[in-house]
């Protein structure tokens, strides 16, 4: 578990060391707000390391999300740093990132500025490869990951959207619930390469939102050829993988899980909103970020 630091300010930390790596709790303060975040650094890193920013879903926190996704174990295996920003309950009583508020959908404003500031703090304290900084999330965290990729495209090389929504698809609470239930928004072009994971039986965030996220990329990448579609099974569930490629590079990929609901696939049941059945969402994200 992350130990929450009582000191507020950039770079403040309480630190515990495990056999695998170092887990610490920190906080970042900037002109648009303060947020705590968990940080996991593997024991051995080979040169400038990739950084993955993981944004939890509503009612979750940083520690819960780290356990449920098992991302720290993959960080040990593949040699990357993981950050888990945590939403303040004073900013949202249920712990949802405010992806639907206009002030939290703009660069240098609101929560995007705070999350970008967290990345800056980590890069200043650790040897991070600036070309390999990624962001991913679940549900409201996935929607905020899309916000980050849209508003800071030079910072984040790729984005992972698990059970999330497209950028700027809502402007208040009412339109957020509408988008969650229908997914009817047609997004503007958004070029950051994306991996989308979504269950086709998700009753919280309609799977139509997955198609909307992909559509935004195809608008930005009109040279994408015919999609590559494969049907597979893994860990007990079947799924359809669709890849859109430009010049040998995947610009948009979706994994739609048959019978899947609103949960992190392949997750650890000790964490909330997890589905132990595959495909393994965390492994798929690492593959897409580091090896695709």
JSON list of C-alpha atoms in Angstrom, two decimals, residues 3-129:
[
{"chain": "A", "resi": 3, "resn": "UNK", "atom": "CA", "xyz": [1.90, 5.43, 2.53]},
{"chain": "A", "resi": 4, "resn": "UNK", "atom": "CA", "xyz": [0.20, 8.81, 2.31]},
{"chain": "A", "resi": 5, "resn": "UNK", "atom": "CA", "xyz": [2.54, 11.74, 2.89]},
{"chain": "A", "resi": 6, "resn": "UNK", "atom": "CA", "xyz": [1.31, 14.45, 5.23]},
{"chain": "A", "resi": 7, "resn": "UNK", "atom": "CA", "xyz": [3.65, 17.04, 3.69]},
{"chain": "A", "resi": 8, "resn": "UNK", "atom": "CA", "xyz": [2.22, 19.00, 0.76]},
{"chain": "A", "resi": 9, "resn": "UNK", "atom": "CA", "xyz": [4.52, 20.23, -1.98]},
{"chain": "A", "resi": 10, "resn": "UNK", "atom": "CA", "xyz": [6.34, 19.13, -5.08]},
{"chain": "A", "resi": 11, "resn": "UNK", "atom": "CA", "xyz": [8.84, 16.41, -4.39]},
{"chain": "A", "resi": 12, "resn": "UNK", "atom": "CA", "xyz": [7.69, 15.63, -0.84]},
{"chain": "A", "resi": 13, "resn": "UNK", "atom": "CA", "xyz": [7.64, 11.88, -0.16]},
{"chain": "A", "resi": 14, "resn": "UNK", "atom": "CA", "xyz": [7.38, 9.07, 2.35]},
{"chain": "A", "resi": 15, "resn": "UNK", "atom": "CA", "xyz": [9.30, 6.05, 1.16]},
{"chain": "A", "resi": 16, "resn": "UNK", "atom": "CA", "xyz": [9.29, 2.31, 1.70]},
{"chain": "A", "resi": 17, "resn": "UNK", "atom": "CA", "xyz": [11.63, -0.13, -0.03]},
{"chain": "A", "resi": 18, "resn": "UNK", "atom": "CA", "xyz": [10.63, -3.66, -1.09]},
{"chain": "A", "resi": 19, "resn": "UNK", "atom": "CA", "xyz": [12.73, -6.46, -2.51]},
{"chain": "A", "resi": 20, "resn": "UNK", "atom": "CA", "xyz": [11.39, -5.73, -5.98]},
{"chain": "A", "resi": 21, "resn": "UNK", "atom": "CA", "xyz": [11.58, -1.94, -6.03]},
{"chain": "A", "resi": 22, "resn": "UNK", "atom": "CA", "xyz": [10.75, 1.27, -4.25]},
{"chain": "A", "resi": 23, "resn": "UNK", "atom": "CA", "xyz": [7.21, 2.42, -3.52]},
{"chain": "A", "resi": 24, "resn": "UNK", "atom": "CA", "xyz": [6.63, 5.97, -2.34]},
{"chain": "A", "resi": 25, "resn": "UNK", "atom": "CA", "xyz": [3.80, 8.42, -1.80]},
{"chain": "A", "resi": 26, "resn": "UNK", "atom": "CA", "xyz": [4.34, 11.97, -2.98]},
{"chain": "A", "resi": 27, "resn": "UNK", "atom": "CA", "xyz": [2.37, 15.11, -3.73]},
{"chain": "A", "resi": 28, "resn": "UNK", "atom": "CA", "xyz": [2.52, 17.79, -6.38]},
{"chain": "A", "resi": 29, "resn": "UNK", "atom": "CA", "xyz": [1.36, 21.37, -5.91]},
{"chain": "A", "resi": 30, "resn": "UNK", "atom": "CA", "xyz": [0.96, 23.83, -8.75]},
{"chain": "A", "resi": 31, "resn": "UNK", "atom": "CA", "xyz": [-1.05, 26.91, -9.71]},
{"chain": "A", "resi": 32, "resn": "UNK", "atom": "CA", "xyz": [-4.13, 24.80, -10.53]},
{"chain": "A", "resi": 33, "resn": "UNK", "atom": "CA", "xyz": [-4.11, 22.47, -7.55]},
{"chain": "A", "resi": 34, "resn": "UNK", "atom": "CA", "xyz": [-2.50, 19.77, -5.44]},
{"chain": "A", "resi": 35, "resn": "UNK", "atom": "CA", "xyz": [-2.72, 16.00, -5.83]},
{"chain": "A", "resi": 36, "resn": "UNK", "atom": "CA", "xyz": [-0.97, 13.11, -4.14]},
{"chain": "A", "resi": 37, "resn": "UNK", "atom": "CA", "xyz": [0.43, 10.27, -6.21]},
{"chain": "A", "resi": 38, "resn": "UNK", "atom": "CA", "xyz": [2.02, 6.89, -5.74]},
{"chain": "A", "resi": 39, "resn": "UNK", "atom": "CA", "xyz": [5.31, 6.16, -7.45]},
{"chain": "A", "resi": 40, "resn": "UNK", "atom": "CA", "xyz": [6.87, 2.77, -8.15]},
{"chain": "A", "resi": 41, "resn": "UNK", "atom": "CA", "xyz": [10.52, 2.55, -9.25]},
{"chain": "A", "resi": 42, "resn": "UNK", "atom": "CA", "xyz": [12.00, -0.91, -10.00]},
{"chain": "A", "resi": 43, "resn": "UNK", "atom": "CA", "xyz": [15.20, -1.85, -8.25]},
{"chain": "A", "resi": 44, "resn": "UNK", "atom": "CA", "xyz": [17.21, -1.96, -11.48]},
{"chain": "A", "resi": 45, "resn": "UNK", "atom": "CA", "xyz": [16.70, 0.31, -14.47]},
{"chain": "A", "resi": 46, "resn": "UNK", "atom": "CA", "xyz": [18.83, 0.18, -17.61]},
{"chain": "A", "resi": 47, "resn": "UNK", "atom": "CA", "xyz": [19.43, 3.75, -18.75]},
{"chain": "A", "resi": 48, "resn": "UNK", "atom": "CA", "xyz": [16.63, 6.30, -19.21]},
{"chain": "A", "resi": 49, "resn": "UNK", "atom": "CA", "xyz": [13.43, 4.51, -18.26]},
{"chain": "A", "resi": 50, "resn": "UNK", "atom": "CA", "xyz": [9.92, 4.68, -19.70]},
{"chain": "A", "resi": 51, "resn": "UNK", "atom": "CA", "xyz": [7.27, 6.23, -17.46]},
{"chain": "A", "resi": 52, "resn": "UNK", "atom": "CA", "xyz": [3.67, 5.03, -17.31]},
{"chain": "A", "resi": 53, "resn": "UNK", "atom": "CA", "xyz": [1.04, 7.27, -15.69]},
{"chain": "A", "resi": 54, "resn": "UNK", "atom": "CA", "xyz": [-1.95, 5.24, -14.43]},
{"chain": "A", "resi": 55, "resn": "UNK", "atom": "CA", "xyz": [-5.23, 7.05, -13.70]},
{"chain": "A", "resi": 56, "resn": "UNK", "atom": "CA", "xyz": [-7.70, 5.20, -11.46]},
{"chain": "A", "resi": 57, "resn": "UNK", "atom": "CA", "xyz": [-11.45, 5.03, -11.91]},
{"chain": "A", "resi": 58, "resn": "UNK", "atom": "CA", "xyz": [-14.19, 6.52, -9.74]},
{"chain": "A", "resi": 59, "resn": "UNK", "atom": "CA", "xyz": [-14.33, 5.44, -6.05]},
{"chain": "A", "resi": 60, "resn": "UNK", "atom": "CA", "xyz": [-10.82, 3.97, -6.43]},
{"chain": "A", "resi": 61, "resn": "UNK", "atom": "CA", "xyz": [-7.51, 5.34, -5.15]},
{"chain": "A", "resi": 62, "resn": "UNK", "atom": "CA", "xyz": [-3.88, 4.99, -6.17]},
{"chain": "A", "resi": 63, "resn": "UNK", "atom": "CA", "xyz": [-3.09, 1.97, -3.98]},
{"chain": "A", "resi": 64, "resn": "UNK", "atom": "CA", "xyz": [-6.24, 0.10, -4.99]},
{"chain": "A", "resi": 65, "resn": "UNK", "atom": "CA", "xyz": [-5.49, 0.67, -8.68]},
{"chain": "A", "resi": 66, "resn": "UNK", "atom": "CA", "xyz": [-1.89, -0.48, -8.32]},
{"chain": "A", "resi": 67, "resn": "UNK", "atom": "CA", "xyz": [-3.04, -3.74, -6.71]},
{"chain": "A", "resi": 68, "resn": "UNK", "atom": "CA", "xyz": [-5.89, -4.38, -9.14]},
{"chain": "A", "resi": 69, "resn": "UNK", "atom": "CA", "xyz": [-3.85, -3.83, -12.29]},
{"chain": "A", "resi": 70, "resn": "UNK", "atom": "CA", "xyz": [-0.68, -5.56, -11.11]},
{"chain": "A", "resi": 71, "resn": "UNK", "atom": "CA", "xyz": [1.30, -2.99, -13.07]},
{"chain": "A", "resi": 72, "resn": "UNK", "atom": "CA", "xyz": [4.19, -2.85, -10.58]},
{"chain": "A", "resi": 73, "resn": "UNK", "atom": "CA", "xyz": [5.04, -6.48, -11.31]},
{"chain": "A", "resi": 74, "resn": "UNK", "atom": "CA", "xyz": [5.21, -5.70, -15.03]},
{"chain": "A", "resi": 75, "resn": "UNK", "atom": "CA", "xyz": [7.34, -2.66, -14.25]},
{"chain": "A", "resi": 76, "resn": "UNK", "atom": "CA", "xyz": [9.86, -4.99, -12.62]},
{"chain": "A", "resi": 77, "resn": "UNK", "atom": "CA", "xyz": [9.80, -7.31, -15.62]},
{"chain": "A", "resi": 78, "resn": "UNK", "atom": "CA", "xyz": [10.10, -4.64, -18.30]},
{"chain": "A", "resi": 79, "resn": "UNK", "atom": "CA", "xyz": [12.01, -1.87, -16.54]},
{"chain": "A", "resi": 80, "resn": "UNK", "atom": "CA", "xyz": [9.68, 1.13, -16.39]},
{"chain": "A", "resi": 81, "resn": "UNK", "atom": "CA", "xyz": [8.55, 3.58, -13.72]},
{"chain": "A", "resi": 82, "resn": "UNK", "atom": "CA", "xyz": [4.85, 3.79, -12.77]},
{"chain": "A", "resi": 83, "resn": "UNK", "atom": "CA", "xyz": [3.01, 6.80, -11.35]},
{"chain": "A", "resi": 84, "resn": "UNK", "atom": "CA", "xyz": [-0.49, 6.63, -9.85]},
{"chain": "A", "resi": 85, "resn": "UNK", "atom": "CA", "xyz": [-2.01, 10.11, -9.46]},
{"chain": "A", "resi": 86, "resn": "UNK", "atom": "CA", "xyz": [-4.88, 10.17, -6.97]},
{"chain": "A", "resi": 87, "resn": "UNK", "atom": "CA", "xyz": [-7.97, 12.31, -7.29]},
{"chain": "A", "resi": 88, "resn": "UNK", "atom": "CA", "xyz": [-8.76, 14.54, -4.33]},
{"chain": "A", "resi": 89, "resn": "UNK", "atom": "CA", "xyz": [-12.12, 13.94, -2.65]},
{"chain": "A", "resi": 90, "resn": "UNK", "atom": "CA", "xyz": [-12.39, 17.71, -2.25]},
{"chain": "A", "resi": 91, "resn": "UNK", "atom": "CA", "xyz": [-12.27, 18.00, -6.06]},
{"chain": "A", "resi": 92, "resn": "UNK", "atom": "CA", "xyz": [-14.75, 15.14, -6.56]},
{"chain": "A", "resi": 93, "resn": "UNK", "atom": "CA", "xyz": [-16.47, 13.52, -3.60]},
{"chain": "A", "resi": 94, "resn": "UNK", "atom": "CA", "xyz": [-16.56, 10.07, -5.22]},
{"chain": "A", "resi": 95, "resn": "UNK", "atom": "CA", "xyz": [-12.98, 10.23, -6.47]},
{"chain": "A", "resi": 96, "resn": "UNK", "atom": "CA", "xyz": [-13.78, 10.64, -10.18]},
{"chain": "A", "resi": 97, "resn": "UNK", "atom": "CA", "xyz": [-11.41, 12.61, -12.38]},
{"chain": "A", "resi": 98, "resn": "UNK", "atom": "CA", "xyz": [-13.39, 15.56, -13.72]},
{"chain": "A", "resi": 99, "resn": "UNK", "atom": "CA", "xyz": [-12.89, 14.68, -17.40]},
{"chain": "A", "resi": 100, "resn": "UNK", "atom": "CA", "xyz": [-16.28, 16.22, -18.26]},
{"chain": "A", "resi": 101, "resn": "UNK", "atom": "CA", "xyz": [-15.63, 19.75, -16.97]},
{"chain": "A", "resi": 102, "resn": "UNK", "atom": "CA", "xyz": [-14.40, 22.29, -19.56]},
{"chain": "A", "resi": 103, "resn": "UNK", "atom": "CA", "xyz": [-11.78, 23.69, -17.18]},
{"chain": "A", "resi": 104, "resn": "UNK", "atom": "CA", "xyz": [-10.39, 20.15, -16.81]},
{"chain": "A", "resi": 105, "resn": "UNK", "atom": "CA", "xyz": [-10.23, 19.58, -20.56]},
{"chain": "A", "resi": 106, "resn": "UNK", "atom": "CA", "xyz": [-7.70, 22.28, -21.39]},
{"chain": "A", "resi": 107, "resn": "UNK", "atom": "CA", "xyz": [-3.94, 22.48, -21.42]},
{"chain": "A", "resi": 108, "resn": "UNK", "atom": "CA", "xyz": [-2.39, 24.42, -18.51]},
{"chain": "A", "resi": 109, "resn": "UNK", "atom": "CA", "xyz": [-5.71, 24.34, -16.69]},
{"chain": "A", "resi": 110, "resn": "UNK", "atom": "CA", "xyz": [-7.26, 22.32, -13.87]},
{"chain": "A", "resi": 111, "resn": "UNK", "atom": "CA", "xyz": [-6.45, 18.65, -13.52]},
{"chain": "A", "resi": 112, "resn": "UNK", "atom": "CA", "xyz": [-4.51, 18.29, -16.80]},
{"chain": "A", "resi": 113, "resn": "UNK", "atom": "CA", "xyz": [-1.98, 20.85, -15.55]},
{"chain": "A", "resi": 114, "resn": "UNK", "atom": "CA", "xyz": [-1.64, 19.01, -12.23]},
{"chain": "A", "resi": 115, "resn": "UNK", "atom": "CA", "xyz": [-1.07, 15.63, -13.89]},
{"chain": "A", "resi": 116, "resn": "UNK", "atom": "CA", "xyz": [1.44, 17.15, -16.31]},
{"chain": "A", "resi": 117, "resn": "UNK", "atom": "CA", "xyz": [3.15, 18.71, -13.28]},
{"chain": "A", "resi": 118, "resn": "UNK", "atom": "CA", "xyz": [3.42, 15.29, -11.65]},
{"chain": "A", "resi": 119, "resn": "UNK", "atom": "CA", "xyz": [5.18, 14.02, -14.78]},
{"chain": "A", "resi": 120, "resn": "UNK", "atom": "CA", "xyz": [7.55, 16.98, -14.58]},
{"chain": "A", "resi": 121, "resn": "UNK", "atom": "CA", "xyz": [8.38, 16.25, -10.95]},
{"chain": "A", "resi": 122, "resn": "UNK", "atom": "CA", "xyz": [9.16, 12.61, -11.73]},
{"chain": "A", "resi": 123, "resn": "UNK", "atom": "CA", "xyz": [11.28, 13.48, -14.75]},
{"chain": "A", "resi": 124, "resn": "UNK", "atom": "CA", "xyz": [13.27, 15.95, -12.63]},
{"chain": "A", "resi": 125, "resn": "UNK", "atom": "CA", "xyz": [13.94, 13.34, -9.94]},
{"chain": "A", "resi": 126, "resn": "UNK", "atom": "CA", "xyz": [14.56, 10.25, -12.09]},
{"chain": "A", "resi": 127, "resn": "UNK", "atom": "CA", "xyz": [16.22, 9.40, -15.37]},
{"chain": "A", "resi": 128, "resn": "UNK", "atom": "CA", "xyz": [13.12, 9.21, -17.58]},
{"chain": "A", "resi": 129, "resn": "UNK", "atom": "CA", "xyz": [13.13, 8.77, -21.37]}
]
